[in-house]
Tab-separated table of C-alpha atoms and ligand atoms in Angstrom:
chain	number	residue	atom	x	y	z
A	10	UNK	CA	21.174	-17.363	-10.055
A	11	UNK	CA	22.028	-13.961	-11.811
A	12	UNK	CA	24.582	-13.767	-13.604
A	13	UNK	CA	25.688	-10.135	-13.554
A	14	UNK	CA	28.471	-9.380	-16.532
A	15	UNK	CA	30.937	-6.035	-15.441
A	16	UNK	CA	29.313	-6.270	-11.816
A	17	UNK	CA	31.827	-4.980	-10.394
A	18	UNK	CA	31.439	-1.763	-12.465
A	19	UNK	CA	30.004	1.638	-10.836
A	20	UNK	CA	26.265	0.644	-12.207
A	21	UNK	CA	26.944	-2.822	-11.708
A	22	UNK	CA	27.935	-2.757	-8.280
A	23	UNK	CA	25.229	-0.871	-7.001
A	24	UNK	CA	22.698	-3.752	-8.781
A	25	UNK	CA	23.909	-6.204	-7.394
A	26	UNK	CA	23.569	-4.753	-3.805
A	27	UNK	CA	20.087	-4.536	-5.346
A	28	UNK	CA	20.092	-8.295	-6.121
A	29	UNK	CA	21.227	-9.287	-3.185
A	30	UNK	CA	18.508	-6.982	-0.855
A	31	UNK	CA	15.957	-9.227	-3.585
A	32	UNK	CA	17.267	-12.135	-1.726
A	33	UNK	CA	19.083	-13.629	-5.441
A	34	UNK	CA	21.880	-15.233	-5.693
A	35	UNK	CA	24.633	-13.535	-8.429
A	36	UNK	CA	27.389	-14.456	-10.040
A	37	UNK	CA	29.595	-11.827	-11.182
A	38	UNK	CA	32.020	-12.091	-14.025
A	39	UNK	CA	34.018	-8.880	-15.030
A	40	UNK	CA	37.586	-8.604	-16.569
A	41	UNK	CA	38.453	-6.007	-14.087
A	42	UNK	CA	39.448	-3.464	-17.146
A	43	UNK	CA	37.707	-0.146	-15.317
A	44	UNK	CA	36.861	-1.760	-11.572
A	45	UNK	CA	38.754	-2.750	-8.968
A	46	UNK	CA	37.783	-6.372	-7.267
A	47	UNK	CA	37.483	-5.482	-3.901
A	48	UNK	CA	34.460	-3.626	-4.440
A	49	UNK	CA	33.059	-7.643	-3.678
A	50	UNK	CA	34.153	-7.137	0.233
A	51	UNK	CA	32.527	-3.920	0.379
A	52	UNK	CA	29.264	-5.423	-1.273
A	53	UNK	CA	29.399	-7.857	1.546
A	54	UNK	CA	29.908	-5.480	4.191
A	55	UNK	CA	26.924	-3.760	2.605
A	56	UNK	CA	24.635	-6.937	2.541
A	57	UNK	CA	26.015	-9.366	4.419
A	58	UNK	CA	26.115	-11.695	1.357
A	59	UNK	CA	29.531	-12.249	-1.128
A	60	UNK	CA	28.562	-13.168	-5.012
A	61	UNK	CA	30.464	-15.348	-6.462
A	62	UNK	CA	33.239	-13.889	-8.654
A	63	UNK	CA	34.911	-15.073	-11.980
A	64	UNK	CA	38.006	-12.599	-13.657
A	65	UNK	CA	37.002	-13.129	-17.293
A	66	UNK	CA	37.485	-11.129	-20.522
A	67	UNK	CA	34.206	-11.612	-21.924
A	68	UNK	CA	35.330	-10.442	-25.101
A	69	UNK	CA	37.171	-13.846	-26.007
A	70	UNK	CA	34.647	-16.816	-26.469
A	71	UNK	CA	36.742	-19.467	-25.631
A	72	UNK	CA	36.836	-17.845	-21.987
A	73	UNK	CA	33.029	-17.162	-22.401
A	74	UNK	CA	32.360	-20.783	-23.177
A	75	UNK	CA	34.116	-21.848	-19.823
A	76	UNK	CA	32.304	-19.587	-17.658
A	77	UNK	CA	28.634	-21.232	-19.040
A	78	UNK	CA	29.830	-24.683	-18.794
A	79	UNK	CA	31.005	-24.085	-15.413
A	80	UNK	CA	27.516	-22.016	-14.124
A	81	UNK	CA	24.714	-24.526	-15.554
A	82	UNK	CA	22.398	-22.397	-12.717
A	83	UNK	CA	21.950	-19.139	-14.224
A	84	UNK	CA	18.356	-18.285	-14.564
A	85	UNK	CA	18.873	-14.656	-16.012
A	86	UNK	CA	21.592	-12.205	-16.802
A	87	UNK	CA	22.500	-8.488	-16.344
A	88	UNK	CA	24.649	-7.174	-19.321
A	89	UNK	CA	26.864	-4.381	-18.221
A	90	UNK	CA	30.141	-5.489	-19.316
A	91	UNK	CA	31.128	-3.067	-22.005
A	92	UNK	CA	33.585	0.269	-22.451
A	93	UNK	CA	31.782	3.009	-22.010
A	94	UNK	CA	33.686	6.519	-22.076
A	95	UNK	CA	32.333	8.409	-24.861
A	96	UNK	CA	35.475	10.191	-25.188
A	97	UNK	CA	37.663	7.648	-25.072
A	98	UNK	CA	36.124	5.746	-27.717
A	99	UNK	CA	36.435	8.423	-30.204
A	100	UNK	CA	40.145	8.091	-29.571
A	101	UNK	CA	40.040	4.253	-29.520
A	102	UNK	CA	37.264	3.294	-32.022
A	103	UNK	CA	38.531	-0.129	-32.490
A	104	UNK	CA	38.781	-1.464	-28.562
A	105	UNK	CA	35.257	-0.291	-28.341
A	106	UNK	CA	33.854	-2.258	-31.002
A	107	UNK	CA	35.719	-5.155	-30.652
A	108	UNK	CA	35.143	-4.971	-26.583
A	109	UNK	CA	31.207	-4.319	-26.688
A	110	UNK	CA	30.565	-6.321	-29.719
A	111	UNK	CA	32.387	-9.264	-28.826
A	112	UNK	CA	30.986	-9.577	-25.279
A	113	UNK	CA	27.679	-9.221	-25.730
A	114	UNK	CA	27.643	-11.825	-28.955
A	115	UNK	CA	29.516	-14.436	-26.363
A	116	UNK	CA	27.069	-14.305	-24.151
A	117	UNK	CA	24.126	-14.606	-26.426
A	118	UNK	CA	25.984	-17.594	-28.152
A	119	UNK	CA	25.685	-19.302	-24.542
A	120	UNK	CA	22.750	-18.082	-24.195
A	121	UNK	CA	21.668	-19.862	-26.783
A	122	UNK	CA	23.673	-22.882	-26.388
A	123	UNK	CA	22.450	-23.422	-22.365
A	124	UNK	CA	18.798	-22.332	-23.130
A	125	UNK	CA	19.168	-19.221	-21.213
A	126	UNK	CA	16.149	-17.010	-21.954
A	127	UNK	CA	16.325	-13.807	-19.802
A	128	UNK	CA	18.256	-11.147	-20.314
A	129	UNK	CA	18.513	-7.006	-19.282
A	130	UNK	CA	21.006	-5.016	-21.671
A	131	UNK	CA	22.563	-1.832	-20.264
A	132	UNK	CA	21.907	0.714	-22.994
A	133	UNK	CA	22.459	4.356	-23.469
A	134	UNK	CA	20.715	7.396	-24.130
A	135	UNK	CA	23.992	7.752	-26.689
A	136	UNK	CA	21.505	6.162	-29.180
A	137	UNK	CA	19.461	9.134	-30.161
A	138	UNK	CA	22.688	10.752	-30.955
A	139	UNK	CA	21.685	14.687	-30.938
A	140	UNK	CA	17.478	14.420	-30.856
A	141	UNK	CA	15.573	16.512	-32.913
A	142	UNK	CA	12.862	17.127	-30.175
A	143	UNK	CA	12.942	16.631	-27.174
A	144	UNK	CA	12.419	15.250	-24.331
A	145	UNK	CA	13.398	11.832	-26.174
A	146	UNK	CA	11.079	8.474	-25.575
A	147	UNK	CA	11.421	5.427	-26.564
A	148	UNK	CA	10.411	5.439	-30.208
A	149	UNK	CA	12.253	8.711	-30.935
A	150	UNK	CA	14.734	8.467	-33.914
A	151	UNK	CA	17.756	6.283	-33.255
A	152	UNK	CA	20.223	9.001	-34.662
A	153	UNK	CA	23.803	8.274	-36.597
A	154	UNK	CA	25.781	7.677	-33.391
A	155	UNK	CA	28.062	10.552	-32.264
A	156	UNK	CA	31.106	8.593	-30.883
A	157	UNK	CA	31.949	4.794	-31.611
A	158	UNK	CA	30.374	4.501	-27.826
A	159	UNK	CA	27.047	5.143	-28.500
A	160	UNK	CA	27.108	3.294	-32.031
A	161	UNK	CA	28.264	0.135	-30.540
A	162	UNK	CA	24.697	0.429	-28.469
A	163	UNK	CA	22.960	1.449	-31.416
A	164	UNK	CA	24.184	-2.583	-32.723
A	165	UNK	CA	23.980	-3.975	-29.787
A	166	UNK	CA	19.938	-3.372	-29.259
A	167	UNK	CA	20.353	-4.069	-33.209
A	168	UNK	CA	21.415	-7.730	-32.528
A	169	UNK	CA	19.262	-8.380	-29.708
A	170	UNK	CA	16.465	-7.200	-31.593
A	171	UNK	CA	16.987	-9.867	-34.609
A	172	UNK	CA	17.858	-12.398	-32.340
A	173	UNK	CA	14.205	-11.852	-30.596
A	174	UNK	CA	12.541	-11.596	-34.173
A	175	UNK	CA	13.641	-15.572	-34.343
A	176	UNK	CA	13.671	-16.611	-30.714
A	177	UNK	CA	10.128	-15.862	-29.041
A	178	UNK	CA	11.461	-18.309	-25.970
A	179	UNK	CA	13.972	-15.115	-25.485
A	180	UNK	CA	13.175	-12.311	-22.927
A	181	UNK	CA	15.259	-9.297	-23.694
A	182	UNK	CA	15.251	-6.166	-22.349
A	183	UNK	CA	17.194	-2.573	-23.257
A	184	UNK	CA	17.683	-0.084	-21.077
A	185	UNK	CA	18.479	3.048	-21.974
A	186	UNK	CA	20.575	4.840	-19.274
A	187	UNK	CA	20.866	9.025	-19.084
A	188	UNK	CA	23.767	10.241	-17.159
A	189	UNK	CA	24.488	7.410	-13.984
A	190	UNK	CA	25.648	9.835	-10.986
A	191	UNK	CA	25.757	9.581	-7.265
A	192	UNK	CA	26.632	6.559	-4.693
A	193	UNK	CA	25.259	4.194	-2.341
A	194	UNK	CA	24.142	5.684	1.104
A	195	UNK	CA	26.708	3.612	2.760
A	196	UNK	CA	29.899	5.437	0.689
A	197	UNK	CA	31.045	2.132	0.743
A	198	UNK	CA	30.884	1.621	-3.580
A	199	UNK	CA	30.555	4.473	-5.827
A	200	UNK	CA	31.974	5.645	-9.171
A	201	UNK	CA	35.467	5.350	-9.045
A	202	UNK	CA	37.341	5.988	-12.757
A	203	UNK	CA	41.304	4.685	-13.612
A	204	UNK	CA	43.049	7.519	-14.277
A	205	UNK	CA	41.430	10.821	-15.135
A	206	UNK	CA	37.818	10.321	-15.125
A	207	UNK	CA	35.880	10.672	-18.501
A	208	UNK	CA	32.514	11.930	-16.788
A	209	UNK	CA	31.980	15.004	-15.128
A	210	UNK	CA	30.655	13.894	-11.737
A	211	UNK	CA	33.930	12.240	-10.482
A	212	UNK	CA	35.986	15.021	-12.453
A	213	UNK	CA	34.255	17.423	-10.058
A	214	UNK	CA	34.333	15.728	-6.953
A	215	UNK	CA	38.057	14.631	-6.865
A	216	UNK	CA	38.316	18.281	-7.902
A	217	UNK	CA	36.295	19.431	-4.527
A	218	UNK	CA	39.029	16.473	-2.664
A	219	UNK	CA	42.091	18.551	-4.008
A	220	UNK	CA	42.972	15.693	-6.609
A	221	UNK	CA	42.436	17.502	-10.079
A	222	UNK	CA	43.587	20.891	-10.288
A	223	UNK	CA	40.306	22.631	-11.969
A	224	UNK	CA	37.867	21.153	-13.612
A	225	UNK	CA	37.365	22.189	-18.044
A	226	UNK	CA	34.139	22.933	-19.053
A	227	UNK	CA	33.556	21.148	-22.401
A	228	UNK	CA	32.070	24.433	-24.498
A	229	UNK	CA	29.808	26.945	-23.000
A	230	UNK	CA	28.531	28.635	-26.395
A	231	UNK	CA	25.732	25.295	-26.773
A	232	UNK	CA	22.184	26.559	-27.485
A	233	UNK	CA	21.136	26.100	-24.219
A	234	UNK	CA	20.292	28.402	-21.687
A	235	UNK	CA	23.425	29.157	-19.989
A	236	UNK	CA	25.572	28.031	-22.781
A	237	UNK	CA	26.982	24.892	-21.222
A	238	UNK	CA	25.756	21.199	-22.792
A	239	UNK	CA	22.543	19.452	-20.662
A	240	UNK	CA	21.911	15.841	-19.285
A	241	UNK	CA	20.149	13.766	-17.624
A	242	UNK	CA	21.456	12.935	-14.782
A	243	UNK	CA	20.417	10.138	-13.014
A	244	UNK	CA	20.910	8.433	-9.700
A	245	UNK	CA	22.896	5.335	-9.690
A	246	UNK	CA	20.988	3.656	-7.135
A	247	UNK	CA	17.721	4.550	-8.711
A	248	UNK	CA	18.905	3.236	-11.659
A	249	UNK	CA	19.789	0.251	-9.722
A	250	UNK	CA	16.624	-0.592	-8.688
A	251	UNK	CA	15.186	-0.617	-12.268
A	252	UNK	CA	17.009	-3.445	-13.002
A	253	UNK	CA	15.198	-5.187	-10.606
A	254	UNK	CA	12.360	-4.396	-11.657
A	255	UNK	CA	13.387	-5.600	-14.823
A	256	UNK	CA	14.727	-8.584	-13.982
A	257	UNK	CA	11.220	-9.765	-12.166
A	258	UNK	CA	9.731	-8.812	-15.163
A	259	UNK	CA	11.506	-11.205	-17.113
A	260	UNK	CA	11.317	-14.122	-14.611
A	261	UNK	CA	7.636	-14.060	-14.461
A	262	UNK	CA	6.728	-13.608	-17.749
A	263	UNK	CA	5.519	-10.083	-17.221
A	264	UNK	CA	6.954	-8.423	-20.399
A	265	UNK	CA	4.370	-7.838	-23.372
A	266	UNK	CA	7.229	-8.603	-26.219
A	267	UNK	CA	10.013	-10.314	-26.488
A	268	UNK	CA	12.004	-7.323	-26.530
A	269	UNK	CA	11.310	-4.120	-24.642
A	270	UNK	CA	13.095	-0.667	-24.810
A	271	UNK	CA	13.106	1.565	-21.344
A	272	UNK	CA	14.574	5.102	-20.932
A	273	UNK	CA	15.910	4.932	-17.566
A	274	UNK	CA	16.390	8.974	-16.732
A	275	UNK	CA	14.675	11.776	-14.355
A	276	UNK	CA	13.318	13.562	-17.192
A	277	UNK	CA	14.844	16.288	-16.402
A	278	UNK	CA	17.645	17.931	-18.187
A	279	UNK	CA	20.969	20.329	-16.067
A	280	UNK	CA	23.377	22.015	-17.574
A	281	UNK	CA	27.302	21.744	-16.587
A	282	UNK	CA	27.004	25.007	-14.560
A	283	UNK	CA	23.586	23.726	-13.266
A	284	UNK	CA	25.454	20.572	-11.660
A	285	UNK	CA	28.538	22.682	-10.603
A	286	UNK	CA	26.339	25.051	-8.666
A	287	UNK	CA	23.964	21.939	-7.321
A	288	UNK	CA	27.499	20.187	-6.069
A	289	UNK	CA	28.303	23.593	-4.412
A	290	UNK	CA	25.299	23.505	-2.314
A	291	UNK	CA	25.306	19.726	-1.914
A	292	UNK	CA	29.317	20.140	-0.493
A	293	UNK	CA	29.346	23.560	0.253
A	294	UNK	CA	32.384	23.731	-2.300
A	295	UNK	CA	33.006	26.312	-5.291
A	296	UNK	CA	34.553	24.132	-8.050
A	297	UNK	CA	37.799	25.828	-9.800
A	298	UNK	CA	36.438	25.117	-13.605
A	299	UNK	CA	38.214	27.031	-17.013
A	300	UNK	CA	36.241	26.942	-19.908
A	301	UNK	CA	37.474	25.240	-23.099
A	302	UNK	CA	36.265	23.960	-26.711
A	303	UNK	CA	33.797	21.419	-26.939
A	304	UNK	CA	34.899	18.103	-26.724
A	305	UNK	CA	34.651	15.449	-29.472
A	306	UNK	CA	31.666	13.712	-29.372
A	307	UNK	CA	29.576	15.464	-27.309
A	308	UNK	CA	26.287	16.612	-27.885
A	309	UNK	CA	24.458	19.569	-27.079
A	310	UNK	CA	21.344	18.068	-25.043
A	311	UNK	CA	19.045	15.324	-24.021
A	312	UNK	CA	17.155	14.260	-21.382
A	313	UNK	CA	14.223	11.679	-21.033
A	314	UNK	CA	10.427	11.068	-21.659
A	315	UNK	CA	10.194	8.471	-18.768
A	316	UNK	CA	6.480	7.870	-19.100
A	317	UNK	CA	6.731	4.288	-20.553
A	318	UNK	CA	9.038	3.011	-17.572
A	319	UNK	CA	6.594	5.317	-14.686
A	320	UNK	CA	4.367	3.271	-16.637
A	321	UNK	CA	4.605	0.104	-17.489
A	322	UNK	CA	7.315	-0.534	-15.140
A	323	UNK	CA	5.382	1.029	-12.253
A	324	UNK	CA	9.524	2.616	-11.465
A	325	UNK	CA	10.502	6.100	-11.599
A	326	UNK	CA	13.556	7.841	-10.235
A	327	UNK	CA	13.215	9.683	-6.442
A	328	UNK	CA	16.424	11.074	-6.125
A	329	UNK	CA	17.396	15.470	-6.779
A	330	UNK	CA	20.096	16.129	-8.387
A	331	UNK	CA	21.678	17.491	-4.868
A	332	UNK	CA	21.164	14.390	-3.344
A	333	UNK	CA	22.963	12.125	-5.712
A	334	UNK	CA	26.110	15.086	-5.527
A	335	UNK	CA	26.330	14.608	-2.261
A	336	UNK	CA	26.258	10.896	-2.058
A	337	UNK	CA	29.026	11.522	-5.011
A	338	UNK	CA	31.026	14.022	-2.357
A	339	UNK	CA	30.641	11.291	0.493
A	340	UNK	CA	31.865	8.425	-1.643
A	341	UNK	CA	35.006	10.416	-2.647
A	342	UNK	CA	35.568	11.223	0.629
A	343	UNK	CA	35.483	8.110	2.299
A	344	UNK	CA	37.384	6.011	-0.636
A	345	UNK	CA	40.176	8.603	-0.328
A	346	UNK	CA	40.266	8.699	3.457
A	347	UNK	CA	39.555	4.703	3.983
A	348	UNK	CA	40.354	2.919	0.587
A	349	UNK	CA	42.974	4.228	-1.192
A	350	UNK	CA	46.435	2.630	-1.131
A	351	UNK	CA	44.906	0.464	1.782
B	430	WQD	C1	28.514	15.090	-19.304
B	430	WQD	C2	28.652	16.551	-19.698
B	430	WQD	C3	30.528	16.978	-21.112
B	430	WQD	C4	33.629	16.030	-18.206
B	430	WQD	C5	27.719	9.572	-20.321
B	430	WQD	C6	28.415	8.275	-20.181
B	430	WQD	C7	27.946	7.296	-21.212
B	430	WQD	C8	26.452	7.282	-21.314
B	430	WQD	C9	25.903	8.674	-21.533
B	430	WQD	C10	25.482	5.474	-20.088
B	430	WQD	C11	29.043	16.730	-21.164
B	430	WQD	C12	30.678	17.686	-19.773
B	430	WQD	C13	32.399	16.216	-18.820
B	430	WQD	C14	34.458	17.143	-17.949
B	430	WQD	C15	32.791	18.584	-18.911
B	430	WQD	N1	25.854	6.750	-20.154
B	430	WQD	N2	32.005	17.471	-19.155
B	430	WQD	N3	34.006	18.383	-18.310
B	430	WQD	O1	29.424	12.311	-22.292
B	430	WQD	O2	27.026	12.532	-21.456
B	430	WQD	O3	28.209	10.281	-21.443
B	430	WQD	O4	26.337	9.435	-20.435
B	430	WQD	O5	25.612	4.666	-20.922
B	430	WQD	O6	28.401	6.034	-20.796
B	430	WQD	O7	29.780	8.477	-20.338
B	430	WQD	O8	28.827	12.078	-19.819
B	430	WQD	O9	29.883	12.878	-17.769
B	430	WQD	O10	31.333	12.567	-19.842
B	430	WQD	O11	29.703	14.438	-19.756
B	430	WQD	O12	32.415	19.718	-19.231
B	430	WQD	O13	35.588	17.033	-17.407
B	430	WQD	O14	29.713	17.121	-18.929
B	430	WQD	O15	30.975	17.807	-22.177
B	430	WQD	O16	28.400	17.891	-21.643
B	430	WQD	P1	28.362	11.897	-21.355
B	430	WQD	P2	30.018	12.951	-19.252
């Protein structure tokens, strides 16, 4: 069994539809802090299967320790359970580090304590902080962190890496998301923020719906060609799917070290206005957008060198930029005219 932490998260989700088309069994445990739980009957209606579901605050061992002792099955595990607004945690340093940290130390400590060997930890590109070349691969500088977000990754892979410097029975694996965007063919799961969303993708497409006023562009005086700050952006269900990958490494004892880094991007870099004017011809809607001051946090650019996954992971990303905007557009459109206040 997989034991998927935050699965029923936007990323998380989506893998575990992933799992599940594998023909593996998952467990999912997620406090339910960003996600709603009855993305579970719409993973089901998806595949046909239900995982298995435990409410837990990973963050508070005692609750950790229950989980294990209760699950003496699981054969690998999916780390997603984490904040991850890179905003927000500028504004709320503390609930980040205590939130990230905590979790993923629990679940190493059980790890540990039920021989559990195999595990794939959801990264960030937030680790190479602004790059000083770039594209950005896997040995590039690991840059002071720019928000409390990306510096709890930066000790995160930190951890895991001393804990596989003394464990050589451990299997770990980092991957280091770009910008997660889009949603599953079905519209059945997507991205769906509390509140005001944090990332631009929902921001814009609950704009196109008529839910946000106008969208704020973050800055548009960045050294970058049309002045606006550049990502990665990279489909969720792509992204999906190199977990998968990942987790098959691990199982059969394909990975060369006992911990491996992955960039997990297109390799291709767009611009605010670039994914404005992609959503426009992926809708067929002009986004109302102002333009304000940079926001806190934020750097200019990055995008990926994905050679080492293409490579040694034989995966690589097949979704445009369009596409994933309009699986974005559908999602929004059928959680607002199916889902909400159901
Ligand atoms: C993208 C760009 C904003 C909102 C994300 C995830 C983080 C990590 C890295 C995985 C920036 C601009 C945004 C808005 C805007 N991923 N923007 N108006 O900050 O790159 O971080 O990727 O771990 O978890 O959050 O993504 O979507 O917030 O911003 O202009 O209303 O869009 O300034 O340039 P970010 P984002």
């Amino acid at each position: 069994m997989i034991l998927v932490t935050g699965g029923t998260g936007f990323i998380g989700s989506h893998t575990v539809v992933e799992l599940f088309e594998e023909g593996m069994d998952v467990l999912i445990a997620d406090n339910l802090s960003n996600s709603y739980a009855d993305v579970i009957d719409r993973i089901e209606k998806i595949t046909g299967k239900r995982p298995m579901f435990e409410e837990i605050d990973l963050a508070k061992s005692e609750k950790a320790d229950l989980l294990f002792e209760k699950y003496p099955n699981i054969k690998a595990i999916i780390h997603f359970a984490a904040s991850k607004a890179v905003g927000e945690s500028v504004e709320k340093p503390l609930l980040y580090y205590m939130n990230n940290l905590n979790s993923l130390m629990n679940v190493l400590e059980n790890m540990k304590r039920h021989s559990i060997n195999n595990i794939v930890f959801s990264s960030s590109c937030t680790v190479y902080g602004e790059p000083d070349e770039l594209p950005v691969h896997e040995q590039s500088p690991i840059k002071i962190a720019n928000s409390p977000y990306g510096n709890t990754k930066q000790i995160s892979e930190e951890i895991l890496k001393d804990i596989s410097k003394i464990s050589p029975d451990m299997n770990i694996i980092s991957l280091r998301y770009f910008n997660p965007i889009g949603a599953h063919q079905s519209s059945l799961i997507g991205e769906l923020p509390i509140g005001i969303p944090n990332n631009l993708v929902p921001y814009i497409t609950q704009t196109g719906y008529g839910i946000r006023e106008e969208l704020t562009v973050f800055g548009d005086d960045y050294n970058t060609p049309d002045g606006s700050a550049v990502r990665d952006y990279i489909d969720v269900v792509d992204l999906s799917r190199a977990h998968i990958v990942a987790i098959h490494r691990l199982l059969n004892n394909e990975n060369k070290k006992n911990y491996e880094v992955f960039n997990l991007g297109t390799g291709t870099g767009s611009s605010v206005f670039e994914v404005i004017n992609a959503f426009k011809k992926a809708s067929g809607l002009k986004i109302k957008y102002k333009i304000s001051g940079r926001r806190e946090g934020d750097i200019e650019k990055v995008w990926a060198d994905t050679s080492f996954a293409n490579k040694e992971l034989g995966w690589k990303a097949e979704t445009s930029l369009e596409q994933s905007l309009k699986t974005a557009w559908d999602w929004e459109n059928y959680y607002r005219k199916n889902l909400e206040n159901k």
